[in-house]
């Protein structure tokens, strides 16, 4: 059973470009969470999705950021018009059910905005 | 903030010694999870303890939970150099909040010297 997969592992974008981060949850998991980690800090929740539904996006900036988890295919975190402050590690996690279940994390995508 | 806070921020010990890390949080919880993160890598799930549990073991790991004090501890016995990593506790919300999102502290950086 493959773990949570994220790609790309590293992404470099110039200011103003778009970044698309992908996450494939573990087999059998229908709940996906995105977190952001700045250097020397813990993870900060961004968004929680189920298939075709956004359950909680309260941690995601209202502008430039969007997330989806389509019926088929991976979950996508999209950052438009990136700025230097978006440079961080973005982690995706998945679980079998809502709450009361372990979240398993992917290896992360390290975004660098130059 | 519901964020968990780990203590100490950094811990340096010799191989064979025990390492104890503490976590305090602010609201009631359904469960608390401990994760480990090697430098520049993703998070590895270590153990989940539910609010009605007081102690849990997994190999060399022992986790306790005191809901009256809103605190948890992670004990690693007979530490090894390979245990060197950052350790995070993560709490879910209380019943009034959306289940699913996790709140992370800044972590304890553990260094085990050979």
Tab-separated table of C-alpha atoms in Angstrom:
chain	number	residue	atom	x	y	z
A	1	UNK	CA	0.000	0.000	0.000
A	2	UNK	CA	1.760	3.091	-1.227
A	3	UNK	CA	1.812	6.029	1.123
A	4	UNK	CA	0.669	9.543	0.405
A	5	UNK	CA	2.325	10.768	-2.770
A	6	UNK	CA	3.137	14.352	-3.531
A	7	UNK	CA	4.675	15.907	-6.575
A	8	UNK	CA	6.738	17.661	-7.409
A	9	UNK	CA	9.093	17.328	-4.452
A	10	UNK	CA	10.742	20.633	-5.241
A	11	UNK	CA	9.301	23.498	-7.219
A	12	UNK	CA	10.944	26.785	-8.106
A	13	UNK	CA	8.797	29.612	-9.400
A	14	UNK	CA	9.443	33.249	-10.181
A	15	UNK	CA	7.283	35.893	-8.577
A	16	UNK	CA	3.979	36.177	-10.406
A	17	UNK	CA	3.944	32.643	-11.767
A	18	UNK	CA	1.526	29.901	-10.761
A	19	UNK	CA	2.369	26.896	-8.606
A	20	UNK	CA	0.386	23.648	-8.774
A	21	UNK	CA	1.027	21.065	-6.099
A	22	UNK	CA	-0.400	17.563	-6.363
A	23	UNK	CA	-1.323	15.025	-3.729
A	24	UNK	CA	-2.520	11.453	-4.108
A	25	UNK	CA	-3.894	10.089	-0.836
A	26	UNK	CA	-3.273	6.624	0.479
A	27	UNK	CA	-5.427	3.927	-1.049
A	28	UNK	CA	-8.774	3.819	0.681
A	29	UNK	CA	-8.449	7.330	2.116
A	30	UNK	CA	-11.048	9.854	1.038
A	31	UNK	CA	-10.064	12.755	3.302
A	32	UNK	CA	-7.230	15.070	2.295
A	33	UNK	CA	-5.636	17.891	4.262
A	34	UNK	CA	-3.088	20.487	3.179
A	35	UNK	CA	-0.649	22.090	5.610
A	36	UNK	CA	2.108	24.660	5.195
A	37	UNK	CA	5.359	24.690	7.133
A	38	UNK	CA	7.679	27.662	7.359
A	39	UNK	CA	11.308	27.091	8.429
A	40	UNK	CA	11.717	26.250	12.125
A	41	UNK	CA	7.949	26.172	12.629
A	42	UNK	CA	5.221	23.619	13.032
A	43	UNK	CA	2.655	22.848	10.389
A	44	UNK	CA	-0.260	25.206	9.859
A	45	UNK	CA	-3.537	23.869	8.566
A	46	UNK	CA	-4.733	25.257	5.246
A	47	UNK	CA	-7.642	23.248	3.878
A	48	UNK	CA	-9.536	19.993	4.359
A	49	UNK	CA	-11.235	18.284	1.437
A	50	UNK	CA	-13.248	15.227	0.653
A	51	UNK	CA	-13.932	14.023	-2.856
A	52	UNK	CA	-15.453	16.957	-4.759
A	53	UNK	CA	-16.076	18.893	-1.546
A	54	UNK	CA	-14.196	21.497	0.448
A	55	UNK	CA	-14.991	20.833	4.091
A	56	UNK	CA	-12.893	23.499	5.790
A	57	UNK	CA	-10.787	26.144	4.058
A	58	UNK	CA	-10.467	28.469	7.015
A	59	UNK	CA	-6.666	28.200	7.058
A	60	UNK	CA	-6.189	29.120	3.435
A	61	UNK	CA	-5.620	32.725	2.307
A	62	UNK	CA	-8.673	34.049	0.505
A	63	UNK	CA	-6.699	35.426	-2.395
A	64	UNK	CA	-4.502	33.517	-4.848
A	65	UNK	CA	-4.914	30.120	-3.147
A	66	UNK	CA	-7.366	27.417	-4.168
A	67	UNK	CA	-7.689	23.695	-3.652
A	68	UNK	CA	-9.669	20.896	-5.205
A	69	UNK	CA	-10.082	17.160	-4.859
A	70	UNK	CA	-11.891	15.912	-7.950
A	71	UNK	CA	-13.770	12.663	-8.247
A	72	UNK	CA	-10.907	11.246	-10.278
A	73	UNK	CA	-7.267	12.147	-9.842
A	74	UNK	CA	-5.162	13.812	-7.201
A	75	UNK	CA	-5.915	16.746	-4.976
A	76	UNK	CA	-4.435	19.986	-6.285
A	77	UNK	CA	-3.302	23.011	-4.311
A	78	UNK	CA	-2.976	25.971	-6.631
A	79	UNK	CA	-1.191	29.203	-5.832
A	80	UNK	CA	-1.579	31.974	-8.359
A	81	UNK	CA	0.803	34.918	-8.761
A	82	UNK	CA	3.238	33.551	-6.207
A	83	UNK	CA	5.168	35.904	-3.947
A	84	UNK	CA	8.358	35.303	-1.948
A	85	UNK	CA	6.327	34.793	1.215
A	86	UNK	CA	4.754	31.696	-0.335
A	87	UNK	CA	8.117	29.927	-0.120
A	88	UNK	CA	7.536	27.036	2.283
A	89	UNK	CA	7.096	23.301	2.488
A	90	UNK	CA	3.559	22.208	1.654
A	91	UNK	CA	2.431	18.911	3.075
A	92	UNK	CA	-0.580	16.844	2.219
A	93	UNK	CA	-2.087	14.296	4.592
A	94	UNK	CA	-4.873	11.789	4.209
A	95	UNK	CA	-7.071	9.792	6.528
A	96	UNK	CA	-9.814	7.212	6.360
A	97	UNK	CA	-12.409	9.216	8.184
A	98	UNK	CA	-13.169	12.583	9.599
A	99	UNK	CA	-11.548	13.086	12.969
A	100	UNK	CA	-10.617	10.272	15.352
A	101	UNK	CA	-8.214	8.875	12.777
A	102	UNK	CA	-4.527	9.111	12.128
A	103	UNK	CA	-3.445	11.458	9.394
A	104	UNK	CA	-0.661	10.143	7.212
A	105	UNK	CA	1.594	12.680	5.579
A	106	UNK	CA	3.285	12.832	2.229
A	107	UNK	CA	6.929	13.860	1.754
A	108	UNK	CA	5.963	17.436	0.971
A	109	UNK	CA	6.599	19.868	-1.844
A	110	UNK	CA	9.198	22.504	-1.193
A	111	UNK	CA	8.238	25.652	-3.013
A	112	UNK	CA	10.846	28.311	-3.585
A	113	UNK	CA	9.807	31.626	-5.075
A	114	UNK	CA	12.657	33.614	-6.581
B	1	UNK	CA	-5.300	29.340	19.842
B	2	UNK	CA	-5.699	25.590	20.163
B	3	UNK	CA	-2.130	25.065	19.106
B	4	UNK	CA	-0.112	22.501	20.999
B	5	UNK	CA	3.178	23.650	22.436
B	6	UNK	CA	6.095	21.296	22.886
B	7	UNK	CA	8.643	21.581	25.608
B	8	UNK	CA	11.607	21.704	25.566
B	9	UNK	CA	12.327	23.376	22.229
B	10	UNK	CA	15.544	21.390	21.965
B	11	UNK	CA	16.910	18.339	23.746
B	12	UNK	CA	20.369	16.844	23.437
B	13	UNK	CA	21.180	13.449	24.976
B	14	UNK	CA	23.553	10.493	24.654
B	15	UNK	CA	22.611	7.201	23.041
B	16	UNK	CA	21.012	4.871	25.528
B	17	UNK	CA	19.434	7.623	27.585
B	18	UNK	CA	15.707	8.257	27.699
B	19	UNK	CA	14.191	11.316	26.065
B	20	UNK	CA	11.044	12.942	27.378
B	21	UNK	CA	9.136	15.593	25.478
B	22	UNK	CA	6.047	17.382	26.698
B	23	UNK	CA	3.108	18.950	24.945
B	24	UNK	CA	0.509	21.312	26.337
B	25	UNK	CA	-2.672	22.450	24.635
B	26	UNK	CA	-5.500	24.804	25.382
B	27	UNK	CA	-8.860	23.330	24.504
B	28	UNK	CA	-10.573	20.008	25.001
B	29	UNK	CA	-9.652	17.403	22.417
B	30	UNK	CA	-10.841	14.155	20.911
B	31	UNK	CA	-7.372	12.806	20.346
B	32	UNK	CA	-3.711	13.795	20.318
B	33	UNK	CA	-1.092	12.540	17.899
B	34	UNK	CA	2.695	12.557	17.940
B	35	UNK	CA	4.728	12.862	14.767
B	36	UNK	CA	8.378	12.785	13.924
B	37	UNK	CA	10.085	14.752	11.181
B	38	UNK	CA	13.618	14.236	9.980
B	39	UNK	CA	15.312	17.335	8.651
B	40	UNK	CA	13.883	18.324	5.286
B	41	UNK	CA	11.486	15.384	5.168
B	42	UNK	CA	7.812	14.644	5.684
B	43	UNK	CA	6.106	13.741	8.931
B	44	UNK	CA	5.944	10.194	10.176
B	45	UNK	CA	2.994	9.262	12.356
B	46	UNK	CA	4.142	7.756	15.652
B	47	UNK	CA	1.139	7.276	17.868
B	48	UNK	CA	-2.422	8.465	18.471
B	49	UNK	CA	-3.934	8.612	21.929
B	50	UNK	CA	-7.624	9.229	22.451
B	51	UNK	CA	-9.032	11.543	25.082
B	52	UNK	CA	-10.337	8.612	27.131
B	53	UNK	CA	-6.921	6.933	27.214
B	54	UNK	CA	-4.209	7.738	29.719
B	55	UNK	CA	-1.229	5.844	28.394
B	56	UNK	CA	-0.190	4.089	25.232
B	57	UNK	CA	2.907	2.138	24.206
B	58	UNK	CA	4.465	1.397	20.860
B	59	UNK	CA	7.884	-0.236	20.862
B	60	UNK	CA	10.287	2.141	22.607
B	61	UNK	CA	7.659	4.889	22.691
B	62	UNK	CA	5.410	5.630	25.622
B	63	UNK	CA	2.791	8.375	25.449
B	64	UNK	CA	0.750	9.676	28.339
B	65	UNK	CA	-2.214	12.009	28.289
B	66	UNK	CA	-3.578	14.059	31.170
B	67	UNK	CA	-6.726	15.803	29.982
B	68	UNK	CA	-7.204	17.565	33.321
B	69	UNK	CA	-3.849	19.305	32.827
B	70	UNK	CA	-4.239	19.471	29.046
B	71	UNK	CA	-0.837	17.903	28.579
B	72	UNK	CA	0.833	14.912	27.012
B	73	UNK	CA	4.307	13.461	27.148
B	74	UNK	CA	6.305	11.341	24.739
B	75	UNK	CA	9.005	9.137	26.195
B	76	UNK	CA	11.581	7.456	23.984
B	77	UNK	CA	13.486	4.824	25.898
B	78	UNK	CA	17.031	3.672	25.141
B	79	UNK	CA	17.450	6.364	22.484
B	80	UNK	CA	19.541	5.844	19.366
B	81	UNK	CA	21.322	8.273	17.080
B	82	UNK	CA	18.672	7.453	14.467
B	83	UNK	CA	16.028	8.980	16.773
B	84	UNK	CA	17.494	12.415	16.019
B	85	UNK	CA	14.608	14.399	14.557
B	86	UNK	CA	11.966	16.984	15.377
B	87	UNK	CA	8.967	15.710	17.287
B	88	UNK	CA	5.568	17.356	17.063
B	89	UNK	CA	2.354	16.893	18.918
B	90	UNK	CA	-0.881	17.600	17.098
B	91	UNK	CA	-4.335	18.004	18.541
B	92	UNK	CA	-7.689	17.982	16.868
B	93	UNK	CA	-10.394	20.456	17.768
B	94	UNK	CA	-12.951	20.102	20.484
B	95	UNK	CA	-16.484	19.052	19.723
B	96	UNK	CA	-17.436	22.558	18.720
B	97	UNK	CA	-14.943	22.782	15.901
B	98	UNK	CA	-14.659	21.067	12.574
B	99	UNK	CA	-13.217	17.629	13.050
B	100	UNK	CA	-10.279	16.863	10.817
B	101	UNK	CA	-7.853	19.731	11.048
B	102	UNK	CA	-4.849	19.263	13.293
B	103	UNK	CA	-3.112	21.923	15.351
B	104	UNK	CA	0.653	21.555	15.568
B	105	UNK	CA	3.189	23.049	17.928
B	106	UNK	CA	6.638	24.209	16.916
B	107	UNK	CA	8.190	20.904	17.873
B	108	UNK	CA	11.045	19.627	20.003
B	109	UNK	CA	14.345	19.135	18.213
B	110	UNK	CA	15.903	15.975	19.639
B	111	UNK	CA	19.590	15.266	19.055
B	112	UNK	CA	20.964	11.922	20.165
B	113	UNK	CA	24.754	11.728	20.242
B	114	UNK	CA	26.462	8.381	19.586
